[in-house]
PDB file of C-alpha atoms in Angstrom:
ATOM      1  CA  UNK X  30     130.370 140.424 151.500  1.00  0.00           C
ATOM      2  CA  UNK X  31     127.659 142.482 152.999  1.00  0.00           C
ATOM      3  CA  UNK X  32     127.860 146.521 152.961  1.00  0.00           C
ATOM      4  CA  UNK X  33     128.968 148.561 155.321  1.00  0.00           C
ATOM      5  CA  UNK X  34     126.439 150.043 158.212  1.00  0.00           C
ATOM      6  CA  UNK X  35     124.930 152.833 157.090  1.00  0.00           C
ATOM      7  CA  UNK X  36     126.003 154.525 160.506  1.00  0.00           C
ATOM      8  CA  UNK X  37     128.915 154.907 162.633  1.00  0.00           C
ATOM      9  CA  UNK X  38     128.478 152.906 165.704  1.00  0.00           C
ATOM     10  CA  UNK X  39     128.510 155.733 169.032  1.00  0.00           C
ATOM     11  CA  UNK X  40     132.352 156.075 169.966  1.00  0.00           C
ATOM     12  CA  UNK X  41     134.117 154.401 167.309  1.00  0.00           C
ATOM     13  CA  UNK X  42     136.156 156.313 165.175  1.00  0.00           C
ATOM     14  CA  UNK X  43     135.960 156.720 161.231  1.00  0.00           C
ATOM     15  CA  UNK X  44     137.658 154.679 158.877  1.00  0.00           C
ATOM     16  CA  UNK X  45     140.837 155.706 157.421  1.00  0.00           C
ATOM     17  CA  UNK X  46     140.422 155.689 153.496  1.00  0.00           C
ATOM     18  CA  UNK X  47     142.835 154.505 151.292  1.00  0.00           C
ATOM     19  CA  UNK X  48     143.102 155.464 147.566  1.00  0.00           C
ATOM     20  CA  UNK X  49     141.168 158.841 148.018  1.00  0.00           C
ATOM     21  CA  UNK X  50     143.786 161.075 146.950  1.00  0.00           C
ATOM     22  CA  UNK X  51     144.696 164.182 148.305  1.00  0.00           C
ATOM     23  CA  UNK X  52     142.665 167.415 150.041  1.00  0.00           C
ATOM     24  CA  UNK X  53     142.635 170.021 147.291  1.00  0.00           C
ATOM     25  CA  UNK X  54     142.255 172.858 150.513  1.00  0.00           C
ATOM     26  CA  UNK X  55     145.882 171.973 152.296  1.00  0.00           C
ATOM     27  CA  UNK X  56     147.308 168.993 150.053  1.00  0.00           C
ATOM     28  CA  UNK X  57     147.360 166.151 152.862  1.00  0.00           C
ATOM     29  CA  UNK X  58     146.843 162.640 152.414  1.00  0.00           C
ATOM     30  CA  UNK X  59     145.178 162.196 155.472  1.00  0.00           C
ATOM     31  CA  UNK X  60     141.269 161.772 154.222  1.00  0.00           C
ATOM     32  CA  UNK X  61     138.764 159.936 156.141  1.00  0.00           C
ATOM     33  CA  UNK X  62     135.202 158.525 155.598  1.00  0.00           C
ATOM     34  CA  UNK X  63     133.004 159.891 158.380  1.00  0.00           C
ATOM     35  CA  UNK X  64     129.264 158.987 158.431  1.00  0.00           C
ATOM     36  CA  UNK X  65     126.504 162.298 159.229  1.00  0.00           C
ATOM     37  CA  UNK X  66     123.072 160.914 160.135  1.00  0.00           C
ATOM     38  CA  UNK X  67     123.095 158.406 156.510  1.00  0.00           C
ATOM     39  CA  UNK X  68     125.306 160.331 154.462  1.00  0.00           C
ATOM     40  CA  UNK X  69     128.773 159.683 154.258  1.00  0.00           C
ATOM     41  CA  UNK X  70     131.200 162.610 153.732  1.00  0.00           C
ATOM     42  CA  UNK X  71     135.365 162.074 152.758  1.00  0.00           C
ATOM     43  CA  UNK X  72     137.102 164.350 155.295  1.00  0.00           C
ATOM     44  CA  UNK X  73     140.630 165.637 155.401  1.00  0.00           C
ATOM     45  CA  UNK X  74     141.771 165.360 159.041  1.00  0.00           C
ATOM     46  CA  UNK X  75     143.889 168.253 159.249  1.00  0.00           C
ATOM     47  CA  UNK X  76     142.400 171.189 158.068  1.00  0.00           C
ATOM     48  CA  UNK X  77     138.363 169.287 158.341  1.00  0.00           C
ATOM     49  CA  UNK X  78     137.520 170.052 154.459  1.00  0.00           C
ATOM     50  CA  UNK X  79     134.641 168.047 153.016  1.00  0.00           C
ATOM     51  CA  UNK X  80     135.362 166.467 150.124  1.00  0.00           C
ATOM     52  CA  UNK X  81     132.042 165.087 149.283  1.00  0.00           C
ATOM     53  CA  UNK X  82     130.190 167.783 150.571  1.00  0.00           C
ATOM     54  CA  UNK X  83     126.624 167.444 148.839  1.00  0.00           C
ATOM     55  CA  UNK X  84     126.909 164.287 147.343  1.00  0.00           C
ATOM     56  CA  UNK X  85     124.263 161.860 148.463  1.00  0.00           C
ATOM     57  CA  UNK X  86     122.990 158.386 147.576  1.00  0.00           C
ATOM     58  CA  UNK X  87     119.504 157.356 147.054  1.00  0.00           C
ATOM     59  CA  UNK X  88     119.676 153.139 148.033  1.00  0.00           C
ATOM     60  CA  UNK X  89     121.417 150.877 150.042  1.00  0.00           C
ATOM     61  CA  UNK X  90     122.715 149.250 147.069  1.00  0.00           C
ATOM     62  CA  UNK X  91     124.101 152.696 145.878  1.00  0.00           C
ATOM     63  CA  UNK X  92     125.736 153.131 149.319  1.00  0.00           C
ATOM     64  CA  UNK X  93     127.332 149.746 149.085  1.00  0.00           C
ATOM     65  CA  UNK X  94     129.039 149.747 145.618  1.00  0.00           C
ATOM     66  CA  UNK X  95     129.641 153.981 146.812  1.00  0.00           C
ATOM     67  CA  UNK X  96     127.784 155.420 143.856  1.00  0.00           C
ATOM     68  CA  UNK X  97     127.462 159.311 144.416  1.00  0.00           C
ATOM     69  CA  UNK X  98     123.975 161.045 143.862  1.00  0.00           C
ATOM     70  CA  UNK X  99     124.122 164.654 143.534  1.00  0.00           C
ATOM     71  CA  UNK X 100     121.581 165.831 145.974  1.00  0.00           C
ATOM     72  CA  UNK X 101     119.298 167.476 143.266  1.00  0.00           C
ATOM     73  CA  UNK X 102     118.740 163.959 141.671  1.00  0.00           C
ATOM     74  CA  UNK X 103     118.055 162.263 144.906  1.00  0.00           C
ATOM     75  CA  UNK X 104     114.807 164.660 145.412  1.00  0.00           C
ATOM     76  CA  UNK X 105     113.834 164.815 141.992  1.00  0.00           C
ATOM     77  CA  UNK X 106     110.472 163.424 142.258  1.00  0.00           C
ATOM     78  CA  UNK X 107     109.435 161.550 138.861  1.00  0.00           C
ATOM     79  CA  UNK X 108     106.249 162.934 137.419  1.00  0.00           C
ATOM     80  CA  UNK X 109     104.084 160.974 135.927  1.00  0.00           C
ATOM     81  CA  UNK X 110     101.471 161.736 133.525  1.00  0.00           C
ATOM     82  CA  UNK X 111      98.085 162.553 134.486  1.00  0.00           C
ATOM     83  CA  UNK X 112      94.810 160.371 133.912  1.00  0.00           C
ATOM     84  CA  UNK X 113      93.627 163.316 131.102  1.00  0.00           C
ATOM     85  CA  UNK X 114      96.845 163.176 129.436  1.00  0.00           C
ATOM     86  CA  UNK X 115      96.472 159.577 129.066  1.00  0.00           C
ATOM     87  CA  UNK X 116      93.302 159.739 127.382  1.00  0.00           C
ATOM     88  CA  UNK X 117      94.253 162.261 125.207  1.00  0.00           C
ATOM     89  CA  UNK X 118      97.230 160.878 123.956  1.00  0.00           C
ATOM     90  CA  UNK X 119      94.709 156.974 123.694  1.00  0.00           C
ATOM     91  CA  UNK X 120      92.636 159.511 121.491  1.00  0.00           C
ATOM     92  CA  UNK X 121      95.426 160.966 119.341  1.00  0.00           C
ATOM     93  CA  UNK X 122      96.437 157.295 118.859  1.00  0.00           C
ATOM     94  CA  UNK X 123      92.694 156.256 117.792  1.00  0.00           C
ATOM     95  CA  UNK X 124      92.123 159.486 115.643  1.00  0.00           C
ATOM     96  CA  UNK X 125      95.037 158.711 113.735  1.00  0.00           C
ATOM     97  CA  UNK X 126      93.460 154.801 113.431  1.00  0.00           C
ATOM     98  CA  UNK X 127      90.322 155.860 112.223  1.00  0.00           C
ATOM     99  CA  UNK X 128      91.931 158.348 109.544  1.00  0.00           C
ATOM    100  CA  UNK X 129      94.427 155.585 108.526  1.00  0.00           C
ATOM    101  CA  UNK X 130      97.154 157.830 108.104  1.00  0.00           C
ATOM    102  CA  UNK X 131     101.249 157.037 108.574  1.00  0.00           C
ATOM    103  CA  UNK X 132     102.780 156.158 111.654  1.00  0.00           C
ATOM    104  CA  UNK X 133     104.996 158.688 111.404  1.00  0.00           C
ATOM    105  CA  UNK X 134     102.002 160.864 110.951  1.00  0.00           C
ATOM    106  CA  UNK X 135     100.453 158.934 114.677  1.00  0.00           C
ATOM    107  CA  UNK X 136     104.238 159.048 116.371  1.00  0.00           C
ATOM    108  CA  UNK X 137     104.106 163.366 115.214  1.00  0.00           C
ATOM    109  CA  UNK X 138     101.153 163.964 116.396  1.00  0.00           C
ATOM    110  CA  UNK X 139     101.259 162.224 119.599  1.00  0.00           C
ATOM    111  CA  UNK X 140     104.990 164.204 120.250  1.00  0.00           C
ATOM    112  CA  UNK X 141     102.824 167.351 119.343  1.00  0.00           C
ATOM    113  CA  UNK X 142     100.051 166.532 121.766  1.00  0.00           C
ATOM    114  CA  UNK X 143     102.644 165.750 124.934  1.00  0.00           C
ATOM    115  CA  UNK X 144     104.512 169.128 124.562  1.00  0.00           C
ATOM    116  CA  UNK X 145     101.115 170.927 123.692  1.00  0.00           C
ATOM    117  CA  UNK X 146      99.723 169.351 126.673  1.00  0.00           C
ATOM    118  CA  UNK X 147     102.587 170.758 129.440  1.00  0.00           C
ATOM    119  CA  UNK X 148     102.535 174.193 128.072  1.00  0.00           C
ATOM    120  CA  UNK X 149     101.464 176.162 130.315  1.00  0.00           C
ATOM    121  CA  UNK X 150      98.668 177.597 127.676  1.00  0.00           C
ATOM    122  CA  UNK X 151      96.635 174.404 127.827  1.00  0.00           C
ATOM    123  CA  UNK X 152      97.235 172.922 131.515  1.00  0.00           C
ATOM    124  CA  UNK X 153      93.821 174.717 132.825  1.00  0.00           C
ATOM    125  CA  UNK X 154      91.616 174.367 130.190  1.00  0.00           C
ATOM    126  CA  UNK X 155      88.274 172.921 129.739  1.00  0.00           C
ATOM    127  CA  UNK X 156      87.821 169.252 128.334  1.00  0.00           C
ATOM    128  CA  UNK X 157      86.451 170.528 125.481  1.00  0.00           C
ATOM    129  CA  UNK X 158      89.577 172.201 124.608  1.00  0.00           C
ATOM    130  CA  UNK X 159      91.310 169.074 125.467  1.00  0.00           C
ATOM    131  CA  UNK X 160      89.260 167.773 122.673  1.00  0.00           C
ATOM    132  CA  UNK X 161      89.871 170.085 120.338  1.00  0.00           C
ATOM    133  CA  UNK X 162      93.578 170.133 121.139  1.00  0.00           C
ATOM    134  CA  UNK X 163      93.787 166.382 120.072  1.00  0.00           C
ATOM    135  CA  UNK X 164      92.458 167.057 116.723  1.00  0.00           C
ATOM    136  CA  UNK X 165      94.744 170.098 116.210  1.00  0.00           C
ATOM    137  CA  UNK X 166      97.590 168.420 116.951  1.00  0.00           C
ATOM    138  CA  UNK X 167      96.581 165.347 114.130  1.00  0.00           C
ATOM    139  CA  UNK X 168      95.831 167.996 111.794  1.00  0.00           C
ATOM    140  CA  UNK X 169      99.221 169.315 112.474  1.00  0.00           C
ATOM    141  CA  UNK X 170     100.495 166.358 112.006  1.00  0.00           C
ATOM    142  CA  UNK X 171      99.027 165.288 108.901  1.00  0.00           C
ATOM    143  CA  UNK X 172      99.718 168.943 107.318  1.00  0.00           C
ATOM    144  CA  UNK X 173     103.407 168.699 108.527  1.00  0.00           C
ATOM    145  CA  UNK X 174     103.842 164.946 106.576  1.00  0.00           C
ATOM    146  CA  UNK X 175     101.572 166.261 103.362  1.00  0.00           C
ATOM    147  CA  UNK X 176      98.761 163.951 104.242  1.00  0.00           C
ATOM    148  CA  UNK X 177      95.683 166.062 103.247  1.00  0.00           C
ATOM    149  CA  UNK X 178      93.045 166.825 105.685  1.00  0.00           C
ATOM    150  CA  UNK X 179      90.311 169.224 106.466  1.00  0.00           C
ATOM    151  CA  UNK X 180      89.354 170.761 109.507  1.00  0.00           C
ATOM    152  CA  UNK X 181      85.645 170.124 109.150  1.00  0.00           C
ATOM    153  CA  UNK X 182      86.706 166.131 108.823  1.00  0.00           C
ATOM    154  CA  UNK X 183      88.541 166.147 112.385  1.00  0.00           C
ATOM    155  CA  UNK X 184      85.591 168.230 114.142  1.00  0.00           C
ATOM    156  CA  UNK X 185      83.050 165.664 112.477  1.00  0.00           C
ATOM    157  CA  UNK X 186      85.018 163.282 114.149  1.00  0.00           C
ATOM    158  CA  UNK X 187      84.889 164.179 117.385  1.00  0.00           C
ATOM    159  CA  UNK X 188      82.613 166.760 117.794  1.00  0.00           C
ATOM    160  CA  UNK X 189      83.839 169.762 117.816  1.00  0.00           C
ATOM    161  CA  UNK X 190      82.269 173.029 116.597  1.00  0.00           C
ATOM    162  CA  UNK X 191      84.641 174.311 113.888  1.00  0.00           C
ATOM    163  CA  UNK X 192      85.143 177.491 115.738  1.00  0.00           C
ATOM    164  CA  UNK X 193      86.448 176.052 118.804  1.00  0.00           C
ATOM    165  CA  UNK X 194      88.597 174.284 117.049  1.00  0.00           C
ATOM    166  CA  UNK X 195      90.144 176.822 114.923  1.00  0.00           C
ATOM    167  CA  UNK X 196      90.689 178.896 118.104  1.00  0.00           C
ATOM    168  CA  UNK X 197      92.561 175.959 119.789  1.00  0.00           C
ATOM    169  CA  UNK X 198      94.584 175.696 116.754  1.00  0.00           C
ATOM    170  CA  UNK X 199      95.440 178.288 116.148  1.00  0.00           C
ATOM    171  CA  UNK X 200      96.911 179.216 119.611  1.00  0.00           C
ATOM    172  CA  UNK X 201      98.270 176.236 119.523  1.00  0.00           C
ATOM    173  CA  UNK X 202     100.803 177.040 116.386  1.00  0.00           C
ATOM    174  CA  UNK X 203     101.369 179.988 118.315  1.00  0.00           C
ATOM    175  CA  UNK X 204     102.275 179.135 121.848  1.00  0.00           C
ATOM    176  CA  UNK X 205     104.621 176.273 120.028  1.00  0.00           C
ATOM    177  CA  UNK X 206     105.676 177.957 117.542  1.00  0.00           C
ATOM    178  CA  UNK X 207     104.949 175.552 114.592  1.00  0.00           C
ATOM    179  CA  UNK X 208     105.837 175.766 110.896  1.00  0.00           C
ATOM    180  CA  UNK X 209     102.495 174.616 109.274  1.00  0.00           C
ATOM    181  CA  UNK X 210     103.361 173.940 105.046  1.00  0.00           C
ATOM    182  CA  UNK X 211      99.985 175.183 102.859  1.00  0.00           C
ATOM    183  CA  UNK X 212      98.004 172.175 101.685  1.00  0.00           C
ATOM    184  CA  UNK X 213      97.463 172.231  97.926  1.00  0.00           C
ATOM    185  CA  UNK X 214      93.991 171.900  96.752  1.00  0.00           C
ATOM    186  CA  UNK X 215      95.084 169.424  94.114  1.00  0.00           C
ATOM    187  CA  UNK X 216      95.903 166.716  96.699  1.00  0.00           C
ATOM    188  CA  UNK X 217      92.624 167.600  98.327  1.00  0.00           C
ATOM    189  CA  UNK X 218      90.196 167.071  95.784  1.00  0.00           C
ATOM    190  CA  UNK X 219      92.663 164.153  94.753  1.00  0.00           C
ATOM    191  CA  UNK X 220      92.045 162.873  98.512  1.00  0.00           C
ATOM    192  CA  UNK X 221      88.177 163.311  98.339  1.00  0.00           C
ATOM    193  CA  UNK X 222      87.629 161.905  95.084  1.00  0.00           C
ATOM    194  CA  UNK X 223      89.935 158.592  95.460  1.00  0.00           C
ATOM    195  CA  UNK X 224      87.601 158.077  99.252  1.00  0.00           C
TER     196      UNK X 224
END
């Protein structure tokens, strides 16, 4: 059973719907499927309401199992991430490889990096605070799971000056709002001693 055209053909007259219920304008029972351009519309035939006024669908396959698509949702375009973010979140990822640390530790701090990344705080900025920003958000990360690390480690690491870095991070517990616990000195020197 094939679908339906998508079009009226010139001069023939829409098809009388069964099933469709009543028009919640005047109450009749006489509602019709009329095709505009693609879009099909239900329309009561005595007082012309639209019943599906708006609703669109995206595919062929939609139109043939008649699958509404809010209008909105048919132009939403998809966006997909950028080359940049890519990389940054490939160098979250190997940051968090080369410090060993949790995967819940790599999983926060790659979450961190993604909604750091479409603020609007850090869309325009250089590469070198794309740099920076990975590191913050693994130190975040590691400071938020109690996994002790230093700044200077993370700007050793990728070559950051410290003071870069300590401006990126700390507009970036600001713009996100971030609850950063203290890291205890104990665990530190613990840290340092046992590498």
């Amino acid at each position: 059973m094939g679908c339906p055209p998508l079009l009226t053909p010139k001069g023939q007259a829409s098809q009388k719907m069964s099933g469709r219920g009543s028009c919640p304008e005047c109450g009749s029972s006489h509602v019709e499927e009329d095709s505009h351009y693609s879009q099909s519309h239900l329309v009561c035939t005595d007082c012309g309401f639209l019943l599906t006024e708006g609703v669109l669908t995206s595919t062929r396959s939609e139109e043939c199992f008649s699958q509404a698509v809010r209008y909105s949702e048919s132009t939403a375009e998809v966006k997909k991430p950028c080359r940049n973010q890519i990389q940054g979140q490939m160098r979250v990822r190997d940051l968090c490889r080369i410090l060993r640390v949790r995967p819940v530790v790599e999983d926060t701090a790659s979450e961190l990096y993604l909604r750091a990344y479409e603020h609007p705080s850090f869309l325009h900025v250089t590469l070198e605070k794309k740099e920076a920003l990975v590191g913050c958000c693994v130190h975040v990360a590691c400071r938020q799971h109690n996994w002790p690390l230093t700044m200077s480690t993370i700007c050793s690491l990728l070559h950051v000056e410290p003071t870069l870095f300590s401006t990126v991070y700390q507009q970036l517990v600001k713009e996100l709002n971030l609850d950063i616990p203290t890291l205890s000195l104990l665990d530190l020197v613990k840290t340092h001693c046992d590498g």
